[in-house]
Amino acid sequence: YSTTNTMMKVFGTMIMMVMMMGACVGLEIKVTDPSWYWSELNWAVAADGSSATSVNSGAYFKVGFSGTSATLNMDLTGAASTPYATIRYTIDNGPAQDRQINSSTTTIDLVSSLTSGNHTLVLFLRNSNQFIDRWIPQCFIRITGLTIDDDAIVYPLPLRSKRMLVYWDSIGEGVRVNGMSVPGSWNDLVDNDAVNAWGMALAAALDAEVSMVAFGGLGYTRYGAGNVPPLYTPNNDAASSWNKIFNNFPRDFTGKTIDYVFCGHGTNDGFGGTPPAQLADSAFAWMVAIRAATSPETNIIVVVPFGGYEEEGIVYAYDAYQTKFNDNHAFLINLGPEAQQGLLNQGASWQSSDGVHPLEWRDGQLGAMLAYHTMSLFP
């Protein structure tokens, strides 16, 4: 009897341990769960729910969850082995938390020991090393799921009323909004911050969820840092990036409502010495292509770069497009000298640590200026 009783106790203890281990595993939520909102045009979400991948600083997701904990699951196979990107997230609108990632990152314990109940999670790709390949990507974030408590659920969070797509360069991905920590050098994971760049201010003003597609060094005609092809090369789709999230993964416009498309390229074309006529050809062809890809009611807004670079070619392309198509939902915004202050590539200024990339406070002003001019188009 004693031996039998002891064996039964041991067996019972083993069962409890197995049950406890199972309870610790948690419930994994697939990336295709409808409660999970992804900024719509800068994530490659696999149809089978296996992963969601982005190479764009400023890409984000939102989801609500119940329970007491949340862990983000990732597969960064093929990525750089040294820290190459930073995610920023907030739980229940609490203080921002940052985590750097590299190829060995498989999970991030976002939060534990919460009070049981409903919670909110918003997560951004804050910045990344713009010089690591982002086209056949070694610099990316690939999320495979979210693990929450076994008995928890996910639910959708409220979304803004509009949708916005932005094509831009380093100024769009927030390069050096925090200044230049190492004079004369690029220190992307310290200096750059897409979350605090002008695009987020613009999105808030327009009540829009934003898909930021911005790459340092990129132009209408210029390759960007990280091997990204030019925005639009006429008659050469392989050398055009506007319609791809990264190499061989198309940007799918099908069935998506897009209220605004902004494009502010031109700065790097100017620095690269692109002739105005060549830039105009690319800009014109991009306008035709983006109109064909979107709804006739989508507002296409071509913006002269904040520093005024390549204004001649951009204005010429826009005027030629309107002459041919008379598009009532295409517009040109030129913020002019007020926006150009300190951004004319004449060295460090009050507005910029390097004379090109605006500091965070100036980014907020530029976002507000662009919002004001945009809203004035729609009285």
Coordinates of C-alpha atoms in Angstrom, one line a residue:
Y1 CA 0.0 0.0 0.0
S2 CA 2.8 2.4 0.9
T3 CA 4.6 1.9 -2.4
T4 CA 1.4 2.2 -4.4
N5 CA 0.5 5.4 -2.5
T6 CA 3.9 6.9 -3.1
M7 CA 3.7 6.1 -6.9
M8 CA 0.3 7.7 -7.1
K9 CA 1.6 10.8 -5.4
V10 CA 4.6 11.0 -7.8
F11 CA 2.3 10.4 -10.8
G12 CA -0.1 13.1 -9.6
T13 CA 2.8 15.6 -9.1
M14 CA 4.0 14.8 -12.7
I15 CA 0.6 15.5 -14.1
M16 CA 0.4 18.8 -12.3
M17 CA 3.9 19.8 -13.6
V18 CA 2.8 18.9 -17.1
M19 CA -0.3 21.0 -16.7
M20 CA 1.6 23.9 -15.3
M21 CA 4.1 23.7 -18.2
G22 CA 1.2 23.7 -20.7
A23 CA -0.2 26.7 -18.9
C24 CA 3.1 28.5 -19.4
V25 CA 3.2 27.9 -23.1
G26 CA 0.4 30.4 -23.7
L27 CA -1.8 31.1 -26.7
E28 CA -0.1 32.3 -29.9
I29 CA -2.0 34.7 -32.1
K30 CA -1.3 34.5 -35.8
V31 CA -0.4 37.7 -37.7
T32 CA -3.5 37.3 -39.9
D33 CA -5.9 37.5 -36.9
P34 CA -8.4 40.2 -37.9
S35 CA -8.0 42.0 -34.6
W36 CA -4.4 42.8 -35.5
Y37 CA -4.0 46.0 -37.5
W38 CA -0.9 46.5 -39.6
S39 CA 0.0 49.8 -41.3
E40 CA -1.4 48.6 -44.6
L41 CA 1.1 49.2 -47.3
N42 CA 4.5 48.7 -45.7
W43 CA 4.1 45.1 -44.3
A44 CA 4.4 41.9 -46.2
V45 CA 1.8 39.7 -44.4
A46 CA 2.0 36.1 -45.5
A47 CA -1.4 34.7 -46.5
D48 CA -0.9 31.6 -44.3
G49 CA -0.4 33.7 -41.2
S50 CA 3.2 32.6 -40.7
S51 CA 4.8 36.1 -40.6
A52 CA 4.5 39.8 -41.2
T53 CA 7.7 41.5 -42.5
S54 CA 8.7 45.1 -43.0
V55 CA 11.8 47.0 -43.9
N56 CA 10.4 50.4 -43.3
S57 CA 11.1 52.6 -40.2
G58 CA 7.7 53.9 -39.1
A59 CA 5.9 50.6 -39.9
Y60 CA 3.6 49.7 -37.0
F61 CA 0.8 47.5 -35.7
K62 CA -2.0 47.9 -33.1
V63 CA -3.8 45.2 -31.2
G64 CA -5.8 44.8 -28.0
F65 CA -5.3 41.8 -25.7
S66 CA -6.6 40.5 -22.4
G67 CA -4.8 38.7 -19.7
T68 CA -1.6 39.6 -17.9
S69 CA 1.3 39.1 -20.3
A70 CA 2.4 39.4 -24.0
T71 CA 5.4 38.1 -25.8
L72 CA 6.3 39.0 -29.4
N73 CA 7.6 36.2 -31.5
M74 CA 10.0 36.8 -34.4
D75 CA 12.1 35.0 -37.0
L76 CA 15.1 37.1 -38.1
T77 CA 16.9 34.3 -39.9
G78 CA 19.2 35.9 -42.5
A79 CA 19.3 39.3 -40.7
A80 CA 22.5 41.0 -39.6
S81 CA 24.1 39.5 -36.5
T82 CA 24.8 42.8 -34.8
P83 CA 22.0 45.1 -33.6
Y84 CA 20.5 46.7 -36.7
A85 CA 17.1 48.0 -35.7
T86 CA 15.0 49.3 -32.8
I87 CA 11.4 48.6 -32.0
R88 CA 9.4 51.0 -29.8
Y89 CA 6.2 50.0 -28.1
T90 CA 3.7 51.1 -25.6
I91 CA 1.4 49.0 -23.4
D92 CA -1.8 50.8 -22.2
N93 CA -0.4 54.1 -23.5
G94 CA 2.3 53.9 -20.9
P95 CA 5.9 55.1 -21.4
A96 CA 7.7 54.1 -24.6
Q97 CA 9.9 51.1 -24.4
D98 CA 12.7 50.4 -26.8
R99 CA 14.4 47.1 -27.7
Q100 CA 17.2 46.5 -30.2
I101 CA 17.1 43.4 -32.4
N102 CA 19.5 41.2 -34.4
S103 CA 19.5 37.9 -36.1
S104 CA 19.5 36.0 -32.8
T105 CA 16.3 37.7 -31.5
T106 CA 13.5 35.2 -31.4
T107 CA 11.2 36.6 -28.7
I108 CA 10.7 39.8 -26.8
D109 CA 8.8 39.7 -23.5
L110 CA 6.8 42.8 -23.9
V111 CA 5.1 42.8 -20.6
S112 CA 4.2 40.4 -17.7
S113 CA 2.4 40.7 -14.4
L114 CA -0.3 43.0 -15.7
T115 CA -3.6 43.3 -13.9
S116 CA -5.9 40.9 -15.5
G117 CA -8.2 42.6 -18.0
N118 CA -8.1 44.4 -21.4
H119 CA -4.9 46.0 -22.6
T120 CA -3.6 47.8 -25.6
L121 CA -0.4 47.3 -27.6
V122 CA 1.1 49.6 -30.2
L123 CA 4.5 48.8 -31.7
F124 CA 6.7 50.6 -34.2
L125 CA 9.9 49.9 -36.1
R126 CA 11.5 53.0 -34.7
N127 CA 14.7 53.0 -36.7
S128 CA 17.2 50.7 -38.5
N129 CA 20.7 50.7 -40.0
Q130 CA 20.0 52.3 -43.4
F131 CA 23.2 51.0 -44.9
I132 CA 22.4 47.3 -44.4
D133 CA 20.6 45.7 -47.3
R134 CA 16.9 46.5 -47.1
W135 CA 15.9 45.2 -50.6
I136 CA 17.1 41.6 -50.5
P137 CA 16.8 42.3 -46.9
Q138 CA 19.2 41.7 -44.1
C139 CA 17.7 44.6 -42.3
F140 CA 14.1 43.8 -41.5
I141 CA 11.6 42.9 -38.8
R142 CA 9.7 39.6 -39.3
I143 CA 7.0 38.9 -36.7
T144 CA 5.5 35.4 -36.5
G145 CA 3.0 35.9 -33.7
L146 CA 2.0 37.2 -30.3
T147 CA 1.8 34.9 -27.3
I148 CA -0.7 35.8 -24.6
D149 CA -2.2 34.0 -21.7
D150 CA -4.0 30.7 -22.5
D151 CA -7.4 32.1 -21.5
A152 CA -6.9 35.5 -23.1
I153 CA -8.2 37.0 -26.3
V154 CA -7.3 39.7 -28.8
Y155 CA -9.5 42.4 -30.0
P156 CA -9.3 45.3 -32.5
L157 CA -8.3 48.8 -31.3
P158 CA -10.0 52.0 -32.7
L159 CA -8.5 53.2 -35.9
R160 CA -8.4 56.7 -37.4
S161 CA -10.8 57.5 -40.1
K162 CA -8.4 57.9 -43.1
R163 CA -5.6 56.0 -44.7
M164 CA -2.4 57.7 -45.9
L165 CA 0.7 56.4 -47.9
V166 CA 3.9 58.4 -47.9
Y167 CA 6.9 58.0 -50.2
W168 CA 9.9 59.9 -48.9
D169 CA 13.6 59.7 -48.2
S170 CA 15.8 59.9 -45.1
I171 CA 13.7 62.9 -43.8
G172 CA 10.7 60.6 -43.9
E173 CA 12.3 57.9 -41.8
G174 CA 13.5 60.4 -39.2
V175 CA 17.2 60.4 -39.9
R176 CA 19.0 62.6 -37.4
V177 CA 15.8 63.9 -35.8
N178 CA 17.7 63.4 -32.5
G179 CA 20.8 65.2 -33.8
M180 CA 24.2 63.9 -34.7
S181 CA 25.6 62.0 -31.8
V182 CA 28.9 61.3 -33.5
P183 CA 30.0 64.4 -35.6
G184 CA 30.3 63.5 -39.2
S185 CA 29.2 59.9 -38.8
W186 CA 25.9 57.9 -39.1
N187 CA 24.7 56.5 -35.8
D188 CA 21.3 55.3 -37.0
L189 CA 20.1 53.5 -33.9
V190 CA 20.7 56.5 -31.7
D191 CA 20.1 59.5 -34.0
N192 CA 17.1 58.3 -36.1
D193 CA 13.5 58.1 -35.0
A194 CA 10.6 57.6 -37.5
V195 CA 8.1 57.7 -34.6
N196 CA 9.0 61.4 -33.8
A197 CA 9.4 62.5 -37.5
W198 CA 7.0 64.9 -39.3
G199 CA 5.0 62.1 -41.0
M200 CA 3.4 61.0 -37.7
A201 CA 2.4 64.6 -36.9
L202 CA 0.8 64.9 -40.4
A203 CA -1.1 61.6 -39.9
A204 CA -2.5 62.8 -36.6
A205 CA -3.6 66.1 -38.1
L206 CA -5.4 64.3 -40.9
D207 CA -6.8 61.6 -38.7
A208 CA -5.1 59.0 -40.8
E209 CA -3.3 55.6 -40.3
V210 CA -0.1 56.1 -42.2
S211 CA 2.1 53.7 -44.2
M212 CA 5.5 55.3 -44.3
V213 CA 7.7 54.1 -47.2
A214 CA 10.9 56.1 -46.7
F215 CA 14.5 55.1 -47.4
G216 CA 17.6 57.2 -46.9
G217 CA 19.3 58.2 -50.1
L218 CA 16.4 57.4 -52.3
G219 CA 15.1 59.6 -55.0
Y220 CA 12.8 59.5 -58.1
T221 CA 15.9 58.5 -60.0
R222 CA 18.5 57.6 -57.3
Y223 CA 19.2 54.3 -55.6
G224 CA 18.8 54.5 -51.8
A225 CA 21.0 53.3 -49.0
G226 CA 20.5 49.6 -48.4
N227 CA 20.3 48.7 -52.1
V228 CA 16.8 50.1 -52.6
P229 CA 16.0 50.9 -56.3
P230 CA 14.8 54.4 -57.4
L231 CA 11.2 55.3 -56.8
Y232 CA 10.3 55.0 -60.5
T233 CA 12.5 54.2 -63.5
P234 CA 10.4 54.6 -66.7
N235 CA 10.1 51.3 -68.6
N236 CA 12.1 49.4 -66.0
D237 CA 10.0 47.8 -63.2
A238 CA 12.9 45.9 -61.8
A239 CA 14.6 49.2 -61.1
S240 CA 11.5 50.8 -59.5
S241 CA 10.6 50.4 -55.8
W242 CA 7.3 52.3 -55.5
N243 CA 5.2 49.1 -56.1
K244 CA 7.2 46.7 -53.9
I245 CA 7.6 46.3 -50.2
F246 CA 11.0 44.7 -50.9
N247 CA 12.4 42.6 -53.7
N248 CA 9.9 40.1 -55.2
F249 CA 7.2 41.1 -52.8
P250 CA 4.7 43.5 -54.5
R251 CA 2.9 46.3 -52.7
D252 CA -0.7 45.3 -53.1
F253 CA -3.1 48.1 -53.7
T254 CA -6.0 45.9 -54.5
G255 CA -9.2 46.6 -52.5
K256 CA -7.5 49.2 -50.3
T257 CA -9.0 52.6 -49.6
I258 CA -6.2 55.2 -49.7
D259 CA -7.3 58.8 -49.0
Y260 CA -3.9 60.4 -49.4
V261 CA -0.7 59.6 -51.2
F262 CA 2.2 62.0 -50.5
C263 CA 5.5 62.0 -52.4
G264 CA 8.3 64.2 -51.3
H265 CA 11.3 62.9 -53.3
G266 CA 13.8 65.1 -55.0
T267 CA 16.4 65.9 -52.4
N268 CA 18.7 63.0 -53.3
D269 CA 18.1 63.6 -57.0
G270 CA 19.4 67.1 -56.4
F271 CA 22.5 65.9 -54.5
G272 CA 23.1 63.2 -57.1
G273 CA 23.1 65.8 -59.9
T274 CA 20.1 64.4 -61.8
P275 CA 19.1 66.8 -64.6
P276 CA 15.7 68.4 -64.1
A277 CA 14.4 66.8 -67.4
Q278 CA 15.3 63.3 -66.2
L279 CA 13.7 63.8 -62.8
A280 CA 10.6 65.2 -64.5
D281 CA 10.3 62.1 -66.7
S282 CA 10.4 59.8 -63.6
A283 CA 8.1 62.0 -61.5
F284 CA 5.6 62.2 -64.4
A285 CA 5.6 58.5 -65.0
W286 CA 5.2 57.8 -61.2
M287 CA 2.1 60.1 -61.1
V288 CA 0.6 58.1 -63.9
A289 CA 1.4 54.8 -62.3
I290 CA 0.2 55.7 -58.8
R291 CA -3.1 57.0 -60.2
A292 CA -3.6 53.7 -62.1
A293 CA -2.9 51.7 -58.9
T294 CA -5.3 53.7 -56.7
S295 CA -8.9 54.9 -56.7
P296 CA -9.8 57.9 -58.9
E297 CA -10.8 59.6 -55.6
T298 CA -7.4 59.1 -53.9
N299 CA -5.7 62.4 -53.4
I300 CA -2.2 62.4 -54.8
I301 CA -0.1 65.1 -53.3
V302 CA 3.3 65.9 -54.8
V303 CA 5.5 67.8 -52.4
V304 CA 8.5 69.8 -53.3
P305 CA 11.2 68.7 -50.7
F306 CA 11.3 70.8 -47.6
G307 CA 14.8 72.1 -48.7
G308 CA 13.4 73.1 -52.1
Y309 CA 15.7 70.7 -54.0
E310 CA 14.8 69.9 -57.6
E311 CA 11.8 72.2 -57.5
E312 CA 12.1 73.0 -61.2
G313 CA 11.8 69.4 -62.4
I314 CA 9.0 68.5 -59.9
V315 CA 6.9 71.5 -60.9
Y316 CA 7.4 70.8 -64.6
A317 CA 6.4 67.1 -64.1
Y318 CA 3.2 68.1 -62.2
D319 CA 2.2 70.7 -64.7
A320 CA 2.7 68.3 -67.6
Y321 CA 0.7 65.6 -65.8
Q322 CA -2.2 68.0 -65.2
T323 CA -2.1 69.3 -68.7
K324 CA -2.5 65.8 -70.0
F325 CA -4.9 64.3 -67.4
N326 CA -6.7 67.3 -65.7
D327 CA -6.8 65.2 -62.5
N328 CA -9.0 66.9 -59.9
H329 CA -7.6 64.7 -57.1
A330 CA -3.9 65.5 -57.7
F331 CA -2.2 68.5 -56.1
L332 CA 1.2 70.2 -55.7
I333 CA 2.4 71.6 -52.4
N334 CA 5.5 73.8 -52.2
L335 CA 6.1 75.1 -48.6
G336 CA 8.7 77.5 -50.0
P337 CA 11.3 79.5 -48.1
E338 CA 9.6 79.1 -44.7
A339 CA 10.3 75.4 -44.8
Q340 CA 13.7 75.7 -46.3
Q341 CA 15.3 77.5 -43.3
G342 CA 18.3 75.7 -42.1
L343 CA 17.9 72.8 -44.6
L344 CA 19.8 74.2 -47.6
N345 CA 22.9 72.0 -47.1
Q346 CA 24.9 74.9 -45.7
G347 CA 26.1 73.2 -42.5
A348 CA 24.6 72.8 -39.1
S349 CA 21.8 75.2 -38.2
W350 CA 19.2 75.8 -35.5
Q351 CA 16.8 73.6 -37.5
S352 CA 19.3 70.8 -38.3
S353 CA 22.4 69.1 -37.0
D354 CA 23.8 68.7 -40.5
G355 CA 22.0 71.3 -42.6
V356 CA 19.7 68.8 -44.3
H357 CA 17.8 66.6 -41.8
P358 CA 15.5 68.5 -39.5
L359 CA 15.6 68.1 -35.8
E360 CA 12.6 66.7 -33.9
W361 CA 11.1 70.1 -33.0
R362 CA 11.4 71.3 -36.6
D363 CA 10.0 68.0 -37.9
G364 CA 6.9 68.7 -35.8
Q365 CA 6.6 72.2 -37.3
L366 CA 7.1 70.9 -40.9
G367 CA 4.3 68.3 -40.3
A368 CA 2.0 71.0 -39.1
M369 CA 2.8 73.2 -42.1
L370 CA 2.2 70.4 -44.5
A371 CA -1.1 69.5 -42.7
Y372 CA -2.3 73.1 -42.9
H373 CA -1.6 73.3 -46.6
T374 CA -3.2 69.9 -47.2
M375 CA -6.4 70.7 -45.3
S376 CA -6.6 74.0 -47.2
L377 CA -7.1 71.9 -50.4
F378 CA -10.3 70.5 -49.0
P379 CA -12.3 73.4 -47.6

